[in-house]
mmCIF file of C-alpha atoms in Angstrom:
data_model
loop_
_atom_site.group_PDB
_atom_site.id
_atom_site.type_symbol
_atom_site.label_atom_id
_atom_site.label_comp_id
_atom_site.label_asym_id
_atom_site.label_seq_id
_atom_site.Cartn_x
_atom_site.Cartn_y
_atom_site.Cartn_z
ATOM 1 C CA MET A 19 10.679 -35.630 0.962
ATOM 2 C CA ASN A 20 11.373 -34.151 4.056
ATOM 3 C CA GLU A 21 10.125 -35.926 6.883
ATOM 4 C CA ALA A 22 9.101 -32.826 9.036
ATOM 5 C CA THR A 23 7.461 -29.948 7.560
ATOM 6 C CA PRO A 24 7.483 -29.857 4.004
ATOM 7 C CA VAL A 25 9.752 -26.871 2.141
ATOM 8 C CA VAL A 26 7.992 -24.924 -0.584
ATOM 9 C CA LEU A 27 10.281 -22.666 -2.675
ATOM 10 C CA VAL A 28 8.349 -19.660 -4.555
ATOM 11 C CA VAL A 29 9.864 -17.655 -7.451
ATOM 12 C CA ASP A 30 8.382 -14.648 -8.262
ATOM 13 C CA ASP A 31 10.530 -11.135 -9.796
ATOM 14 C CA VAL A 32 7.539 -9.240 -8.117
ATOM 15 C CA PRO A 33 8.295 -8.578 -4.277
ATOM 16 C CA ASP A 34 4.082 -7.782 -3.383
ATOM 17 C CA ASN A 35 3.525 -11.682 -4.947
ATOM 18 C CA LEU A 36 6.224 -13.285 -2.972
ATOM 19 C CA ALA A 37 4.549 -11.608 -0.044
ATOM 20 C CA LEU A 38 0.936 -12.932 -1.217
ATOM 21 C CA ALA A 39 2.374 -16.447 -1.621
ATOM 22 C CA ASN A 40 4.394 -16.527 1.497
ATOM 23 C CA SER A 41 1.318 -15.089 3.735
ATOM 24 C CA LEU A 42 -0.907 -17.956 2.340
ATOM 25 C CA LEU A 43 1.529 -21.145 2.595
ATOM 26 C CA LYS A 44 3.465 -20.145 5.956
ATOM 27 C CA PRO A 45 0.882 -21.184 8.271
ATOM 28 C CA TYR A 46 1.169 -24.811 6.388
ATOM 29 C CA TYR A 47 4.935 -25.118 5.191
ATOM 30 C CA LYS A 48 8.277 -24.210 5.540
ATOM 31 C CA VAL A 49 8.836 -21.293 2.432
ATOM 32 C CA LYS A 50 11.917 -20.271 0.465
ATOM 33 C CA LEU A 51 11.592 -17.126 -1.402
ATOM 34 C CA ALA A 52 13.712 -16.136 -4.836
ATOM 35 C CA ILE A 53 13.540 -13.228 -6.720
ATOM 36 C CA SER A 54 14.881 -14.809 -10.234
ATOM 37 C CA GLY A 55 15.297 -17.758 -11.783
ATOM 38 C CA ALA A 56 19.690 -17.873 -10.811
ATOM 39 C CA ALA A 57 18.297 -17.283 -7.141
ATOM 40 C CA ALA A 58 16.118 -20.049 -7.318
ATOM 41 C CA LEU A 59 18.626 -22.667 -8.794
ATOM 42 C CA LYS A 60 20.744 -21.791 -5.887
ATOM 43 C CA ILE A 61 18.196 -22.354 -3.176
ATOM 44 C CA ALA A 62 17.264 -25.214 -4.442
ATOM 45 C CA GLN A 63 20.445 -26.467 -4.716
ATOM 46 C CA VAL A 64 21.056 -26.085 -1.009
ATOM 47 C CA GLU A 65 17.833 -26.503 0.219
ATOM 48 C CA GLN A 66 16.448 -29.162 -2.043
ATOM 49 C CA PRO A 67 12.576 -28.263 -1.494
ATOM 50 C CA ASP A 68 9.724 -30.630 -1.892
ATOM 51 C CA LEU A 69 7.826 -28.393 -4.460
ATOM 52 C CA ILE A 70 8.703 -25.133 -6.397
ATOM 53 C CA LEU A 71 6.009 -22.707 -7.398
ATOM 54 C CA LEU A 72 7.277 -20.938 -10.351
ATOM 55 C CA ASP A 73 6.790 -17.734 -12.052
ATOM 56 C CA VAL A 74 7.033 -17.884 -15.886
ATOM 57 C CA ILE A 75 7.403 -13.946 -16.904
ATOM 58 C CA MET A 76 10.940 -13.088 -15.322
ATOM 59 C CA PRO A 77 13.880 -10.739 -16.392
ATOM 60 C CA GLU A 78 17.342 -12.511 -17.853
ATOM 61 C CA MET A 79 16.031 -16.253 -17.076
ATOM 62 C CA ASN A 80 12.238 -16.835 -17.367
ATOM 63 C CA GLY A 81 10.461 -19.522 -16.162
ATOM 64 C CA TYR A 82 11.064 -21.661 -18.279
ATOM 65 C CA GLU A 83 14.422 -21.846 -18.761
ATOM 66 C CA THR A 84 14.869 -21.914 -14.736
ATOM 67 C CA CYS A 85 12.828 -24.791 -15.149
ATOM 68 C CA ALA A 86 14.653 -26.456 -18.198
ATOM 69 C CA GLN A 87 17.751 -26.258 -15.878
ATOM 70 C CA LEU A 88 16.056 -27.425 -12.613
ATOM 71 C CA LYS A 89 15.153 -30.795 -14.539
ATOM 72 C CA ALA A 90 18.966 -30.873 -16.191
ATOM 73 C CA ASN A 91 20.399 -31.016 -12.465
ATOM 74 C CA GLN A 92 20.451 -34.941 -11.377
ATOM 75 C CA SER A 93 19.757 -33.941 -7.629
ATOM 76 C CA LEU A 94 16.902 -31.156 -8.616
ATOM 77 C CA ARG A 95 14.682 -32.711 -11.217
ATOM 78 C CA GLN A 96 12.849 -35.148 -9.183
ATOM 79 C CA ILE A 97 11.126 -31.750 -7.584
ATOM 80 C CA PRO A 98 7.649 -31.187 -8.525
ATOM 81 C CA VAL A 99 7.514 -27.594 -10.546
ATOM 82 C CA ILE A 100 4.001 -25.646 -10.473
ATOM 83 C CA PHE A 101 3.781 -22.549 -13.045
ATOM 84 C CA LEU A 102 2.018 -19.754 -11.161
ATOM 85 C CA THR A 103 1.578 -17.045 -14.091
ATOM 86 C CA ALA A 104 -0.267 -14.844 -15.741
ATOM 87 C CA LEU A 105 -0.107 -16.245 -18.674
ATOM 88 C CA GLY A 106 -3.353 -18.336 -19.752
ATOM 89 C CA GLU A 107 -2.900 -19.644 -23.333
ATOM 90 C CA VAL A 108 -2.929 -23.206 -23.747
ATOM 91 C CA ALA A 109 0.370 -23.285 -25.823
ATOM 92 C CA ASP A 110 1.985 -21.810 -22.541
ATOM 93 C CA ALA A 111 0.260 -24.790 -20.849
ATOM 94 C CA GLU A 112 1.510 -27.126 -22.956
ATOM 95 C CA GLN A 113 5.024 -25.629 -23.070
ATOM 96 C CA GLY A 114 5.234 -25.779 -19.232
ATOM 97 C CA PHE A 115 4.079 -29.551 -19.037
ATOM 98 C CA ALA A 116 6.752 -30.331 -22.185
ATOM 99 C CA LEU A 117 9.296 -29.041 -19.659
ATOM 100 C CA GLY A 118 8.273 -31.248 -16.893
ATOM 101 C CA ALA A 119 6.102 -29.348 -14.672
ATOM 102 C CA VAL A 120 3.485 -31.182 -12.338
ATOM 103 C CA ASP A 121 0.694 -28.174 -12.594
ATOM 104 C CA TYR A 122 0.032 -24.968 -14.191
ATOM 105 C CA ILE A 123 -2.034 -22.392 -12.662
ATOM 106 C CA VAL A 124 -3.073 -19.215 -13.782
ATOM 107 C CA LYS A 125 -2.922 -15.546 -11.985
ATOM 108 C CA PRO A 126 -4.905 -14.066 -10.000
ATOM 109 C CA PHE A 127 -5.569 -17.519 -8.684
ATOM 110 C CA THR A 128 -8.003 -18.086 -5.562
ATOM 111 C CA PRO A 129 -5.834 -18.816 -2.658
ATOM 112 C CA SER A 130 -7.829 -21.984 -1.341
ATOM 113 C CA LEU A 131 -7.190 -23.390 -5.200
ATOM 114 C CA LEU A 132 -3.419 -22.673 -4.805
ATOM 115 C CA LEU A 133 -3.428 -24.161 -1.203
ATOM 116 C CA ALA A 134 -5.196 -27.486 -2.717
ATOM 117 C CA ARG A 135 -3.042 -27.803 -5.673
ATOM 118 C CA VAL A 136 -0.104 -27.552 -3.367
ATOM 119 C CA LYS A 137 -1.339 -30.253 -0.776
ATOM 120 C CA THR A 138 -2.491 -32.324 -3.501
ATOM 121 C CA HIS A 139 1.427 -32.471 -5.088
ATOM 122 C CA LEU A 140 3.003 -32.548 -2.171
ATOM 123 C CA SER A 141 1.162 -35.572 -1.251
ATOM 124 C CA LEU A 142 1.755 -37.189 -4.764
ATOM 125 C CA ARG A 143 5.848 -36.809 -3.915
ATOM 126 C CA LYS A 144 5.204 -38.239 -0.479
ATOM 127 C CA ALA A 145 3.539 -41.275 -1.587
ATOM 128 C CA GLN A 146 6.041 -41.695 -5.084
ATOM 129 C CA ALA A 147 8.999 -40.891 -2.126
ATOM 130 C CA THR A 148 7.419 -44.059 0.171
ATOM 131 C CA LEU A 149 7.005 -46.358 -3.224
ATOM 132 C CA ARG A 150 10.411 -45.540 -4.397
ATOM 133 C CA ASP A 151 12.003 -46.496 -0.691
ATOM 134 C CA ARG A 152 10.254 -49.258 -0.580
ATOM 135 C CA ASN A 153 11.427 -50.401 -4.331
ATOM 136 C CA GLU A 154 14.946 -50.045 -3.055
ATOM 137 C CA HIS A 155 14.059 -52.100 0.184
ATOM 138 C CA LEU A 156 12.437 -55.035 -2.055
ATOM 139 C CA GLU A 157 15.308 -54.768 -4.810
ATOM 140 C CA ALA A 158 17.954 -54.982 -1.902
ATOM 141 C CA GLU A 159 16.221 -57.928 -0.243
ATOM 142 C CA ILE A 160 15.970 -59.615 -3.461
ATOM 143 C CA SER A 161 19.798 -58.884 -4.270
ATOM 144 C CA LYS A 162 20.801 -60.343 -1.074
ATOM 145 C CA ARG A 163 18.434 -63.561 -1.461
ATOM 146 C CA VAL A 164 19.810 -64.139 -5.078
ATOM 147 C CA GLY A 165 23.613 -63.741 -3.336
ATOM 148 C CA GLU A 166 22.805 -66.014 -0.601
ATOM 149 C CA ILE A 167 20.999 -69.014 -3.010
ATOM 150 C CA ALA A 168 24.124 -68.908 -5.385
ATOM 151 C CA LEU A 169 26.010 -69.497 -2.215
ATOM 152 C CA LEU A 170 24.155 -72.181 -1.532
ATOM 153 C CA GLN A 171 24.403 -73.536 -4.892
ATOM 154 C CA GLU A 172 27.893 -73.343 -4.539
ATOM 155 C CA VAL A 173 28.171 -74.864 -1.032
ATOM 156 C CA ALA A 174 26.361 -77.661 -2.095
ATOM 157 C CA ILE A 175 28.185 -78.589 -5.195
ATOM 158 C CA MET A 176 31.351 -78.693 -3.502
ATOM 159 C CA ALA A 177 30.320 -80.617 -0.651
ATOM 160 C CA LEU A 178 29.248 -82.891 -3.392
ATOM 161 C CA ALA A 179 32.828 -82.562 -4.777
ATOM 162 C CA SER A 180 34.461 -83.170 -2.159
ATOM 163 C CA LEU A 181 33.216 -86.521 -1.580
ATOM 164 C CA ALA A 182 34.438 -87.351 -5.083
ATOM 165 C CA GLU A 183 37.808 -85.937 -4.096
ATOM 166 C CA THR A 184 37.989 -88.211 -1.400
ATOM 167 C CA ARG A 185 37.932 -91.721 -3.476
ATOM 168 C CA ASP A 186 39.530 -90.531 -6.534
ATOM 169 C CA CYS A 187 43.163 -90.990 -6.556
ATOM 170 C CA GLU A 188 43.214 -87.323 -8.599
ATOM 171 C CA THR A 189 43.899 -84.789 -6.783
ATOM 172 C CA GLU A 190 42.105 -81.135 -5.820
ATOM 173 C CA ALA A 191 44.157 -79.145 -8.334
ATOM 174 C CA HIS A 192 42.709 -81.421 -11.112
ATOM 175 C CA ILE A 193 39.431 -80.089 -10.490
ATOM 176 C CA GLN A 194 40.599 -76.334 -10.116
ATOM 177 C CA ARG A 195 42.527 -76.472 -13.455
ATOM 178 C CA THR A 196 39.637 -78.028 -15.406
ATOM 179 C CA THR A 197 37.609 -75.520 -13.856
ATOM 180 C CA GLN A 198 39.678 -72.603 -14.953
ATOM 181 C CA TYR A 199 40.013 -74.746 -18.695
ATOM 182 C CA VAL A 200 36.015 -75.109 -18.896
ATOM 183 C CA ARG A 201 36.031 -71.179 -17.575
ATOM 184 C CA GLU A 202 38.762 -70.268 -20.175
ATOM 185 C CA LEU A 203 36.693 -72.368 -23.283
ATOM 186 C CA ALA A 204 33.088 -71.148 -22.456
ATOM 187 C CA GLN A 205 34.116 -67.409 -22.227
ATOM 188 C CA TYR A 206 36.007 -67.502 -25.370
ATOM 189 C CA LEU A 207 33.279 -69.117 -27.554
ATOM 190 C CA GLN A 208 31.023 -66.825 -25.789
ATOM 191 C CA SER A 209 33.342 -63.885 -26.945
ATOM 192 C CA GLN A 210 33.106 -65.253 -30.510
ATOM 193 C CA ALA A 211 29.203 -65.366 -30.524
ATOM 194 C CA ILE A 212 29.309 -69.316 -31.002
ATOM 195 C CA PHE A 213 26.263 -70.891 -29.210
ATOM 196 C CA PRO A 214 25.176 -67.597 -28.112
ATOM 197 C CA ASP A 215 21.718 -69.159 -27.189
ATOM 198 C CA LEU A 216 23.517 -72.104 -24.963
ATOM 199 C CA LEU A 217 26.335 -69.712 -23.498
ATOM 200 C CA THR A 218 24.564 -67.390 -22.149
ATOM 201 C CA PRO A 219 26.687 -65.524 -19.010
ATOM 202 C CA GLU A 220 24.091 -67.172 -16.170
ATOM 203 C CA ASN A 221 24.865 -70.911 -17.985
ATOM 204 C CA VAL A 222 28.420 -70.121 -18.594
ATOM 205 C CA ASP A 223 28.447 -69.378 -14.419
ATOM 206 C CA LEU A 224 26.612 -72.685 -13.791
ATOM 207 C CA MET A 225 28.610 -74.570 -15.841
ATOM 208 C CA VAL A 226 31.613 -72.959 -14.470
ATOM 209 C CA LYS A 227 30.743 -74.091 -10.889
ATOM 210 C CA SER A 228 29.582 -77.312 -12.242
ATOM 211 C CA THR A 229 32.884 -78.696 -13.112
ATOM 212 C CA PRO A 230 34.068 -80.223 -9.913
ATOM 213 C CA LEU A 231 31.286 -82.626 -9.688
ATOM 214 C CA HIS A 232 32.158 -84.210 -13.483
ATOM 215 C CA ASP A 233 33.563 -87.454 -11.746
ATOM 216 C CA ILE A 234 31.596 -87.776 -8.550
ATOM 217 C CA GLY A 235 30.328 -90.895 -10.116
ATOM 218 C CA LYS A 236 33.610 -92.574 -9.164
ATOM 219 C CA VAL A 237 32.625 -92.755 -5.163
ATOM 220 C CA GLY A 238 30.741 -95.932 -7.000
ATOM 221 C CA ILE A 239 33.992 -97.638 -8.500
ATOM 222 C CA PRO A 240 36.255 -99.884 -6.338
ATOM 223 C CA ASP A 241 39.493 -98.659 -4.583
ATOM 224 C CA MET A 242 41.351 -101.244 -6.401
ATOM 225 C CA ILE A 243 40.239 -100.178 -9.593
ATOM 226 C CA LEU A 244 40.835 -96.455 -9.004
ATOM 227 C CA TRP A 245 43.880 -96.902 -7.541
ATOM 228 C CA LYS A 246 45.496 -99.773 -9.831
ATOM 229 C CA PRO A 247 48.845 -98.471 -10.429
ATOM 230 C CA ALA A 248 48.528 -100.047 -14.106
ATOM 231 C CA MET A 249 46.310 -99.767 -17.272
ATOM 232 C CA LEU A 250 43.031 -101.658 -16.616
ATOM 233 C CA ASN A 251 41.814 -104.752 -18.308
ATOM 234 C CA ASN A 252 38.734 -105.004 -20.054
ATOM 235 C CA GLU A 253 36.793 -106.211 -17.241
ATOM 236 C CA GLU A 254 37.892 -103.587 -14.621
ATOM 237 C CA PHE A 255 37.402 -100.885 -17.660
ATOM 238 C CA GLU A 256 33.573 -102.054 -18.021
ATOM 239 C CA LEU A 257 33.512 -101.448 -14.708
ATOM 240 C CA VAL A 258 34.915 -97.473 -14.667
ATOM 241 C CA LYS A 259 32.524 -96.845 -17.444
ATOM 242 C CA ARG A 260 29.562 -96.824 -15.013
ATOM 243 C CA HIS A 261 30.523 -93.954 -13.276
ATOM 244 C CA PRO A 262 28.948 -91.785 -15.692
ATOM 245 C CA ALA A 263 25.525 -93.223 -14.787
ATOM 246 C CA ILE A 264 26.264 -93.911 -11.109
ATOM 247 C CA GLY A 265 27.109 -89.541 -11.207
ATOM 248 C CA ARG A 266 23.871 -88.889 -12.673
ATOM 249 C CA ARG A 267 21.804 -90.816 -10.297
ATOM 250 C CA ALA A 268 23.605 -89.077 -7.353
ATOM 251 C CA ILE A 269 22.665 -85.881 -8.892
ATOM 252 C CA GLU A 270 19.055 -86.599 -9.901
ATOM 253 C CA GLY A 271 19.126 -87.824 -5.967
ATOM 254 C CA ALA A 272 19.895 -84.399 -5.033
ATOM 255 C CA GLU A 273 17.236 -82.896 -7.629
ATOM 256 C CA LYS A 274 14.583 -84.314 -6.027
ATOM 257 C CA LEU A 275 15.053 -82.500 -3.051
ATOM 258 C CA LEU A 276 14.555 -79.005 -4.868
ATOM 259 C CA ALA A 277 10.995 -77.374 -5.873
ATOM 260 C CA THR A 278 12.214 -76.612 -9.078
ATOM 261 C CA PRO A 279 12.281 -79.135 -12.827
ATOM 262 C CA ASP A 280 15.199 -77.045 -14.056
ATOM 263 C CA SER A 281 17.473 -76.864 -11.064
ATOM 264 C CA PHE A 282 20.756 -75.273 -10.862
ATOM 265 C CA LEU A 283 22.503 -78.777 -11.087
ATOM 266 C CA ARG A 284 21.227 -79.687 -14.801
ATOM 267 C CA PHE A 285 24.660 -78.574 -16.115
ATOM 268 C CA ALA A 286 26.337 -80.687 -13.321
ATOM 269 C CA LYS A 287 24.207 -83.781 -14.544
ATOM 270 C CA GLU A 288 25.176 -83.359 -18.162
ATOM 271 C CA MET A 289 28.923 -83.018 -17.565
ATOM 272 C CA THR A 290 28.978 -85.963 -15.615
ATOM 273 C CA TYR A 291 26.881 -88.482 -17.793
ATOM 274 C CA PHE A 292 28.055 -86.968 -21.049
ATOM 275 C CA HIS A 293 31.639 -86.025 -20.634
ATOM 276 C CA HIS A 294 33.071 -89.213 -21.727
ATOM 277 C CA GLU A 295 31.184 -88.970 -25.144
ATOM 278 C CA ARG A 296 33.211 -88.734 -28.097
ATOM 279 C CA TRP A 297 32.022 -86.517 -31.086
ATOM 280 C CA ASP A 298 32.462 -89.184 -33.518
ATOM 281 C CA GLY A 299 29.941 -91.456 -31.710
ATOM 282 C CA THR A 300 32.427 -94.180 -29.925
ATOM 283 C CA GLY A 301 32.362 -92.607 -26.502
ATOM 284 C CA TYR A 302 30.625 -94.019 -23.488
ATOM 285 C CA PRO A 303 27.759 -94.295 -21.872
ATOM 286 C CA ASP A 304 25.517 -93.052 -24.953
ATOM 287 C CA ALA A 305 27.418 -93.145 -28.076
ATOM 288 C CA LEU A 306 25.859 -89.849 -28.730
ATOM 289 C CA VAL A 307 27.239 -88.415 -32.163
ATOM 290 C CA GLY A 308 28.168 -84.403 -32.880
ATOM 291 C CA GLU A 309 25.873 -81.852 -31.149
ATOM 292 C CA ALA A 310 23.697 -84.723 -29.324
ATOM 293 C CA ILE A 311 26.691 -84.027 -26.464
ATOM 294 C CA PRO A 312 25.543 -81.259 -24.464
ATOM 295 C CA ILE A 313 27.678 -78.031 -24.978
ATOM 296 C CA SER A 314 28.769 -78.133 -21.223
ATOM 297 C CA ALA A 315 29.957 -81.841 -21.595
ATOM 298 C CA ARG A 316 31.651 -80.958 -24.901
ATOM 299 C CA LEU A 317 33.762 -78.543 -22.973
ATOM 300 C CA MET A 318 34.164 -80.744 -19.849
ATOM 301 C CA ALA A 319 35.665 -83.563 -22.587
ATOM 302 C CA LEU A 320 38.328 -81.615 -23.838
ATOM 303 C CA ALA A 321 38.952 -79.928 -20.363
ATOM 304 C CA ASP A 322 39.224 -83.339 -18.814
ATOM 305 C CA VAL A 323 41.761 -84.942 -21.581
ATOM 306 C CA TYR A 324 44.087 -82.150 -21.869
ATOM 307 C CA ASP A 325 44.468 -82.308 -17.564
ATOM 308 C CA ALA A 326 44.819 -86.217 -17.694
ATOM 309 C CA LEU A 327 47.695 -85.947 -20.555
ATOM 310 C CA ILE A 328 49.956 -83.763 -18.580
ATOM 311 C CA SER A 329 49.289 -84.779 -15.221
ATOM 312 C CA ARG A 330 50.771 -87.912 -13.601
ATOM 313 C CA ARG A 331 48.691 -91.085 -12.754
ATOM 314 C CA VAL A 332 49.346 -93.976 -10.797
ATOM 315 C CA TYR A 333 49.271 -96.273 -14.186
ATOM 316 C CA LYS A 334 51.150 -93.225 -16.497
ATOM 317 C CA LYS A 335 53.516 -90.657 -16.598
ATOM 318 C CA PRO A 336 52.756 -87.030 -17.653
ATOM 319 C CA ILE A 337 53.349 -85.594 -21.070
ATOM 320 C CA SER A 338 54.601 -82.152 -22.298
ATOM 321 C CA HIS A 339 52.075 -79.917 -22.642
ATOM 322 C CA GLU A 340 53.457 -79.268 -26.598
ATOM 323 C CA GLN A 341 52.962 -82.934 -26.984
ATOM 324 C CA ALA A 342 48.892 -82.443 -25.299
ATOM 325 C CA VAL A 343 48.292 -80.122 -27.640
ATOM 326 C CA LYS A 344 49.192 -81.831 -30.599
ATOM 327 C CA ILE A 345 47.001 -85.144 -29.466
ATOM 328 C CA ILE A 346 44.142 -82.836 -28.954
ATOM 329 C CA LYS A 347 44.321 -80.951 -32.639
ATOM 330 C CA GLY A 348 44.636 -84.339 -34.060
ATOM 331 C CA GLU A 349 41.303 -85.373 -32.093
ATOM 332 C CA ALA A 350 39.251 -82.635 -33.842
ATOM 333 C CA GLY A 351 36.021 -84.274 -35.181
ATOM 334 C CA LYS A 352 36.800 -87.739 -33.901
ATOM 335 C CA HIS A 353 36.978 -87.471 -29.780
ATOM 336 C CA PHE A 354 36.371 -83.477 -29.652
ATOM 337 C CA ASP A 355 33.900 -80.958 -31.311
ATOM 338 C CA PRO A 356 36.214 -79.105 -33.808
ATOM 339 C CA VAL A 357 34.653 -75.970 -32.821
ATOM 340 C CA VAL A 358 35.923 -76.332 -29.150
ATOM 341 C CA VAL A 359 39.197 -77.605 -30.606
ATOM 342 C CA ALA A 360 39.389 -74.162 -32.228
ATOM 343 C CA ALA A 361 39.020 -72.428 -29.314
ATOM 344 C CA PHE A 362 41.225 -74.565 -27.644
ATOM 345 C CA LEU A 363 44.083 -73.811 -29.701
ATOM 346 C CA ALA A 364 43.852 -70.190 -29.873
ATOM 347 C CA LEU A 365 43.640 -70.517 -25.982
ATOM 348 C CA ALA A 366 46.612 -73.061 -25.620
ATOM 349 C CA GLU A 367 49.316 -70.886 -23.967
ATOM 350 C CA ARG A 368 46.505 -69.837 -21.090
ATOM 351 C CA PHE A 369 45.867 -73.872 -20.583
ATOM 352 C CA HIS A 370 49.576 -74.059 -19.757
ATOM 353 C CA GLU A 371 49.405 -70.893 -17.335
ATOM 354 C CA ILE A 372 46.740 -72.783 -15.745
ATOM 355 C CA ALA A 373 48.444 -75.897 -15.656
ATOM 356 C CA LEU A 374 51.491 -74.578 -13.936
ATOM 357 C CA GLN A 375 49.424 -72.278 -11.595
ATOM 358 C CA PHE A 376 47.885 -75.082 -9.758
ATOM 359 C CA PRO A 377 50.538 -77.554 -9.866
ATOM 360 C CA ASP A 378 49.824 -81.286 -8.060
#
C-alpha cells in the first residue's frame, strides 16, 4: 500500500468510460488508465497500484482473463480487483469472485457508490498491509529472541562443561569427539525412522548440545583418584561411581533457577546420570535394563566407551579403531542397545574420521 496518495488503475476499452472514472477518482487518488487487458498488466507491473477497477467485456483479453493473469503473478496477486461491468447476472459476479475479485459493481453505477466502494477496499488493503507488516516484525522479533535463548543455552552448557574439564584428566578433544559421535548416531537413527517420537530434530539438537556435560559429576571426585596412573581398586571405583549422581544434582540445581519444569537441560541430566547403565542391567547407578535406559544415555554410553577405548589415559594405552569396533560389536545386547550398536557399525568409518579429526 502506497504511503502517499493511493494509486487506482482503471481498465476499460471505451474511452468515455475511462474519462468518467478518471473525473470521479482524480480528486482523491492518483489514477492510471489502461484501454486493454494487456496494457493493464504492463502498467500494473510498473506502478503496483493499490486497487484495480476492471471492465469485463473487452476485445482480445477480457476482464476475467486479465484478472486471472493478475492473480497468477506473484508480485500482483495481492492487488484488490473490482469488476466494473454491464454484466449483471449472478453467474457473472460468481465468476468474478471465483477469480479472486473483491467486489463487483454493475454499470451504470452511482458515482457516490463507486467512490464509497473504492474507499472501503483501499482502507481494507491498508489495514491488511499494516497487519502484515506487524506480523513480519513480530516474527522477526520472535526469531531473534529464540536465537538469543538458544545461544544462552549453549553458553550455559559450555560453561558447566568447562568446569568439569578443569578437574578431569580427559581432554577437550574428548568432548569434541563424543559430541560428534552422538550427533552421528542420533542423525543416523533419525534418518532410519528409529525412535521417531524421541529423535525429533529439536531433541537431537538438544542431545548433541548436552553431550559435553556427561561427566560433569567428576568435579566431585578427588584428584588423587581422577589422576591415578593405574587401575582403581574397589574402594576407589565405588567413589568414582558417585559421579553420575553428583552430576545430576548439579544440573538439578541449575534447573531450579529456570521457570519451566521441562528445561533444555533434561537430556544433559539423563546423559549425566544414566550413561554408565548397561543394556543387560549390570551398570550403575540404578542397574536399569534395556529400554528403561533413556535413548540419550544409550547413545552417550557407546560414544563414551568407544572414545575411551581408542584414547590414551593415565592408566592405559589406546587400542586401534578396529579393535574398538570388535569389542563394541561383541557388547551388543550386553553393555549396549543392539539397535545403537547396529547404527555404530554402519558409521564405524565416520567414527574413525572424527577420531583423527580431533586428536588429543
